[in-house]
Short mmCIF file of C-alpha atoms in Angstrom, two decimals:
data_model
loop_
_atom_site.label_atom_id
_atom_site.label_comp_id
_atom_site.label_asym_id
_atom_site.label_seq_id
_atom_site.Cartn_x
_atom_site.Cartn_y
_atom_site.Cartn_z
CA MET A 169 19.67 14.48 -37.63
CA THR A 170 22.72 14.80 -35.96
CA VAL A 171 23.39 13.76 -32.70
CA GLY A 172 24.02 17.26 -31.55
CA ASN A 173 20.92 18.54 -33.26
CA TRP A 174 18.77 15.87 -31.55
CA LEU A 175 20.37 16.67 -28.27
CA ARG A 176 19.48 20.29 -28.78
CA HIS A 177 16.01 19.37 -29.80
CA ALA A 178 15.66 17.04 -26.94
CA ALA A 179 16.68 19.29 -24.26
CA SER A 180 14.42 21.90 -25.21
CA ARG A 181 11.37 19.61 -25.56
CA LEU A 182 12.06 18.36 -21.90
CA HIS A 183 12.81 21.81 -20.55
CA ASP A 184 9.63 22.99 -21.82
CA ALA A 185 7.78 19.71 -20.13
CA GLY A 186 9.44 21.24 -16.95
CA VAL A 187 11.94 18.24 -16.40
CA ASP A 188 14.88 19.72 -14.12
CA ALA A 189 17.90 17.70 -15.67
CA ALA A 190 16.41 18.15 -19.42
CA ARG A 191 20.18 18.29 -20.98
CA LEU A 192 21.14 15.38 -18.97
CA ASP A 193 17.92 13.36 -19.50
CA ALA A 194 18.16 13.91 -23.19
CA GLU A 195 21.73 12.29 -23.32
CA LEU A 196 20.80 9.30 -21.27
CA LEU A 197 17.75 8.44 -23.36
CA LEU A 198 20.04 9.01 -26.57
CA MET A 199 22.78 6.73 -25.28
CA HIS A 200 20.20 4.15 -24.29
CA ALA A 201 18.48 4.17 -27.67
CA TRP A 202 22.01 4.25 -29.43
CA ARG A 203 23.36 1.67 -27.15
CA ALA A 204 26.19 4.10 -26.75
CA ASP A 205 28.50 5.49 -23.86
CA ARG A 206 28.95 8.98 -23.31
CA VAL A 207 32.41 8.98 -25.32
CA ARG A 208 30.74 8.18 -28.38
CA LEU A 209 28.09 10.77 -27.57
CA ILE A 210 30.79 13.45 -27.29
CA THR A 211 33.19 12.19 -30.38
CA GLY A 212 30.07 11.70 -32.43
CA ARG A 213 28.09 15.00 -32.26
CA ASP A 214 28.21 15.54 -35.98
CA ASP A 215 27.20 11.99 -36.78
CA THR A 216 23.80 11.48 -38.49
CA LEU A 217 21.74 8.93 -36.44
CA PRO A 218 20.43 5.79 -37.91
CA ALA A 219 16.75 5.96 -38.70
CA GLU A 220 15.95 3.24 -36.10
CA VAL A 221 17.90 5.00 -33.18
CA LEU A 222 16.11 8.07 -34.23
CA ALA A 223 12.82 6.43 -33.78
CA GLU A 224 13.62 4.85 -30.60
CA ALA A 225 14.87 7.84 -29.24
CA GLU A 226 11.96 10.03 -30.30
CA ALA A 227 9.51 7.47 -28.64
CA LEU A 228 11.50 7.73 -25.25
CA LEU A 229 11.57 11.19 -25.35
CA ALA A 230 7.84 11.64 -25.76
CA ARG A 231 7.38 9.08 -22.72
CA ARG A 232 10.01 11.36 -20.76
CA ALA A 233 8.18 14.49 -21.75
CA GLY A 234 5.14 12.85 -20.23
CA ARG A 235 7.12 12.88 -16.84
CA GLU A 236 7.79 9.04 -16.78
CA PRO A 237 10.58 8.44 -14.45
CA LEU A 238 13.67 8.17 -16.51
CA ALA A 239 14.47 4.96 -14.83
CA TYR A 240 11.23 3.19 -16.06
CA LEU A 241 12.57 4.13 -19.73
CA THR A 242 16.03 2.83 -19.43
CA GLY A 243 15.03 -0.08 -17.02
CA PHE A 244 17.70 0.52 -14.49
CA ARG A 245 18.75 3.11 -11.56
CA GLU A 246 22.02 3.43 -9.83
CA PHE A 247 22.09 2.66 -6.27
CA TRP A 248 25.54 2.49 -4.06
CA SER A 249 27.33 2.43 -7.00
CA ARG A 250 25.69 -0.62 -8.60
CA ASP A 251 22.87 -0.67 -11.34
CA PHE A 252 19.30 -2.03 -10.35
CA ALA A 253 17.00 -3.21 -12.75
CA VAL A 254 13.50 -1.21 -12.03
CA GLY A 255 10.12 -1.05 -13.54
CA PRO A 256 6.54 0.32 -12.66
CA ALA A 257 5.86 -2.69 -10.09
CA VAL A 258 8.88 -0.98 -7.75
CA LEU A 259 9.84 2.57 -6.43
CA VAL A 260 12.84 3.94 -8.32
CA PRO A 261 16.03 3.94 -5.83
CA ARG A 262 16.75 7.12 -4.77
CA PRO A 263 19.90 8.69 -3.28
CA GLU A 264 18.40 9.53 0.26
CA THR A 265 17.76 5.71 0.84
CA GLU A 266 21.65 5.19 0.78
CA HIS A 267 21.44 6.86 4.40
CA LEU A 268 20.15 3.53 5.66
CA ILE A 269 23.23 1.44 4.29
CA GLU A 270 25.49 4.22 5.81
CA ALA A 271 23.69 3.57 9.25
CA VAL A 272 24.26 -0.18 8.91
CA LEU A 273 27.80 0.19 8.08
CA ALA A 274 28.44 2.43 10.91
CA ARG A 275 26.96 -0.24 13.45
CA PHE A 276 28.39 -3.11 11.90
CA PRO A 277 31.97 -2.24 10.91
CA ASP A 278 32.72 -5.99 10.73
CA ARG A 279 31.93 -6.97 7.36
CA ASP A 280 33.01 -10.64 7.37
CA ARG A 281 30.74 -11.53 10.08
CA PRO A 282 27.62 -13.66 9.41
CA TRP A 283 25.08 -10.92 10.17
CA ARG A 284 21.48 -11.38 9.92
CA PHE A 285 19.69 -8.76 8.05
CA ALA A 286 16.22 -8.23 6.95
CA ASP A 287 14.85 -5.80 4.50
CA ILE A 288 11.12 -5.12 4.87
CA GLY A 289 9.37 -3.96 2.43
CA THR A 290 12.06 -4.48 -0.15
CA GLY A 291 10.70 -3.14 -3.79
CA SER A 292 13.60 -3.30 -5.97
CA GLY A 293 15.50 -4.96 -3.77
CA CYS A 294 18.16 -2.15 -3.63
CA LEU A 295 18.65 -2.31 0.16
CA ALA A 296 18.79 -6.06 0.67
CA VAL A 297 20.95 -6.49 -2.17
CA THR A 298 23.44 -3.87 -1.04
CA LEU A 299 23.68 -5.47 2.39
CA ALA A 300 24.39 -8.72 0.69
CA CYS A 301 26.96 -7.38 -1.41
CA GLU A 302 28.68 -5.46 1.48
CA TYR A 303 28.52 -8.00 3.71
CA PRO A 304 29.72 -11.33 1.87
CA ALA A 305 29.02 -13.53 4.90
CA ALA A 306 25.80 -12.39 6.00
CA PHE A 307 22.34 -13.82 5.22
CA VAL A 308 19.36 -11.23 4.08
CA ALA A 309 16.07 -11.89 4.22
CA ALA A 310 13.66 -9.45 2.21
CA THR A 311 9.86 -9.21 2.17
CA ASP A 312 7.51 -7.39 0.04
CA ILE A 313 3.69 -7.63 -0.38
CA SER A 314 3.80 -7.47 -4.14
CA GLU A 315 4.98 -10.66 -6.17
CA PRO A 316 5.97 -8.59 -9.11
CA ALA A 317 8.42 -6.51 -6.68
CA LEU A 318 9.97 -9.43 -5.26
CA ALA A 319 10.30 -10.60 -8.84
CA ILE A 320 12.54 -7.74 -9.54
CA ALA A 321 14.29 -7.83 -6.23
CA ARG A 322 15.26 -11.54 -6.76
CA SER A 323 16.78 -10.56 -10.45
CA ASN A 324 18.83 -8.13 -8.84
CA ALA A 325 20.36 -10.41 -6.36
CA VAL A 326 20.97 -13.05 -9.18
CA ARG A 327 22.50 -10.05 -11.20
CA HIS A 328 24.65 -9.18 -8.31
CA GLY A 329 25.69 -12.75 -7.66
CA VAL A 330 24.15 -12.86 -3.91
CA ALA A 331 21.10 -14.68 -4.52
CA ALA A 332 22.48 -17.79 -2.64
CA ARG A 333 22.47 -16.02 0.81
CA MET A 334 19.00 -14.36 0.62
CA ALA A 335 15.53 -15.44 1.27
CA TRP A 336 12.41 -13.76 -0.05
CA HIS A 337 9.06 -13.81 1.59
CA ARG A 338 5.43 -12.33 0.39
CA GLY A 339 3.35 -10.50 2.72
CA ASP A 340 2.44 -7.60 5.01
CA LEU A 341 5.65 -6.11 7.05
CA TYR A 342 6.80 -8.62 9.60
CA GLY A 343 4.08 -11.22 8.92
CA ALA A 344 5.86 -12.12 5.96
CA LEU A 345 8.48 -13.66 7.86
CA PRO A 346 8.23 -17.26 8.98
CA GLY A 347 7.07 -17.84 12.50
CA ASP A 348 10.51 -20.07 12.94
CA THR A 349 12.65 -17.38 11.77
CA ALA A 350 15.66 -16.73 13.44
CA ALA A 351 16.05 -13.04 15.11
CA PHE A 352 17.98 -10.63 12.91
CA ASP A 353 20.82 -8.49 14.07
CA ALA A 354 19.29 -5.53 11.75
CA ILE A 355 15.94 -4.56 10.02
CA VAL A 356 15.94 -1.83 7.53
CA SER A 357 13.12 -0.57 5.73
CA ASN A 358 12.13 2.19 3.59
CA PRO A 359 8.41 1.93 3.93
CA PRO A 360 5.27 4.28 2.56
CA TYR A 361 5.79 7.31 4.45
CA VAL A 362 4.12 10.21 2.40
CA SER A 363 1.05 11.35 3.88
CA LEU A 364 -2.12 11.41 1.87
CA ALA A 365 -2.09 15.30 2.18
CA GLU A 366 1.23 15.32 0.78
CA TYR A 367 0.72 12.73 -2.11
CA GLY A 368 -1.42 15.38 -4.23
CA GLU A 369 1.44 17.65 -4.31
CA LEU A 370 4.49 15.14 -5.33
CA ALA A 371 6.49 15.69 -8.54
CA PRO A 372 4.27 14.39 -11.80
CA GLU A 373 7.04 11.58 -12.16
CA LEU A 374 5.85 9.98 -8.90
CA GLY A 375 2.36 9.32 -10.28
CA PHE A 376 4.09 6.58 -12.35
CA GLU A 377 5.19 4.59 -9.18
CA PRO A 378 3.50 2.32 -7.29
CA ARG A 379 1.02 4.17 -4.91
CA GLY A 380 1.06 1.62 -2.14
CA ALA A 381 4.82 1.94 -1.97
CA LEU A 382 4.77 5.63 -1.66
CA THR A 383 1.77 6.54 0.80
CA ASP A 384 0.46 4.91 3.82
CA GLU A 385 -3.00 6.83 3.08
CA ALA A 386 -3.01 8.45 6.16
CA ASP A 387 -0.29 10.68 7.94
CA GLY A 388 2.51 8.85 6.54
CA LEU A 389 3.44 7.39 10.13
CA ALA A 390 0.87 4.54 10.01
CA LEU A 391 3.32 1.79 8.90
CA LEU A 392 6.35 3.21 10.65
CA ARG A 393 4.47 2.92 13.87
CA ARG A 394 3.87 -0.81 13.10
CA LEU A 395 7.59 -1.41 12.09
CA VAL A 396 8.93 0.06 15.56
CA ALA A 397 6.02 -1.46 17.44
CA GLY A 398 7.15 -4.79 16.10
CA ALA A 399 10.69 -4.58 15.65
CA ALA A 400 11.66 -6.01 19.23
CA GLU A 401 10.30 -9.41 18.33
CA ARG A 402 12.25 -10.00 15.10
CA LEU A 403 15.56 -8.48 16.62
CA VAL A 404 18.35 -10.13 18.74
CA PRO A 405 18.85 -8.03 22.03
CA GLY A 406 20.84 -4.94 21.26
CA GLY A 407 20.04 -5.35 17.59
CA TYR A 408 18.65 -2.52 15.64
CA LEU A 409 15.82 -1.09 13.31
CA ILE A 410 16.69 1.49 10.87
CA VAL A 411 13.85 3.03 8.76
CA GLU A 412 13.69 6.05 6.28
CA THR A 413 11.15 8.57 6.66
CA GLY A 414 10.38 12.08 5.52
CA PRO A 415 8.47 15.14 6.47
CA CYS A 416 5.93 13.04 8.75
CA GLY A 417 9.08 12.23 11.13
CA LEU A 418 9.45 9.34 13.23
CA PRO A 419 7.18 7.76 15.60
CA GLU A 420 7.99 7.22 19.34
CA ALA A 421 9.68 3.99 20.76
CA GLU A 422 7.92 2.04 23.67
CA GLY A 423 9.30 -0.99 25.71
CA PRO A 424 12.50 -2.22 24.43
CA MET A 425 12.99 -0.22 21.63
CA ALA A 426 14.37 3.15 21.82
CA LEU A 427 15.24 5.83 18.95
CA GLU A 428 19.25 5.97 19.13
CA GLU A 429 19.39 8.38 16.42
CA GLU A 430 17.84 10.71 13.88
CA ILE A 431 19.39 10.28 10.43
CA ARG A 432 19.91 13.70 8.94
CA ASP A 433 20.94 14.83 5.28
CA LEU A 434 23.24 17.47 4.64
CA ALA A 435 20.88 19.92 4.61
CA GLY A 436 19.89 19.21 7.99
CA LEU A 437 16.37 17.33 7.26
CA VAL A 438 15.53 13.82 9.03
CA ARG A 439 15.55 11.32 6.78
CA GLY A 440 15.63 8.15 8.63
CA GLY A 441 15.96 6.86 12.07
CA GLY A 442 17.96 4.44 13.96
CA TYR A 443 16.00 2.31 16.97
CA ARG A 444 17.74 -0.04 19.10
CA ARG A 445 16.64 -3.22 21.39
CA SER A 446 17.83 -3.14 24.67
CA LEU A 447 20.26 -5.58 25.90
#
């Protein structure tokens, strides 16, 4: 079978399976199986695929037609223009989460200062590692309740050359941080914020991702409330807690924490919030 014929076959099968970007996914699957770049895909449209490549591409196609996330099949997902290793132990990084990086950059424009950042519920490490890359003098602590997730995050830190300025802690939210940990200038988090009612309506691909990283099994705000309530004890005066959210919205702040900004996407939907500890 030629490259062009396989792509038409694969795109048709993925379209019938309900995959939105069927043609693009077909191309990415074949590039992965063939170890080829897009140029080779275009210039080699009339080439006959080697039997071993065709077999691997067909196996990947069957899994994608079953709605397994593309990133789990290729092993990587781009975030903030960098490739991050992913697997079933972690959520697939999404463009919406990049709003948190934008929010940190806006509040901490001096990238050469030795800031202290923390990422609570790091998953693949996309937020923590990106902050370490963007701030070459910063220290970044990352926590997760899942040891397999932390292993993936550590591998991404090594991949991007920032592991020496990072620390990893296993546990539940702030409880993972050692008691003698110095306060942070900013804490970021993309916690489980899908409500139990919404969980059953998610796209089929999300059924392959870790449930505990998606839903709080309640109203979507359970962990967000805990993050806001415990932030002041972990932040320097004037420090920020920056969180991602969805349809559940944002919890109210009390005590020294105040909601400074609702982070919205281009469609005007609330995607996160920036809370600040009083000076």
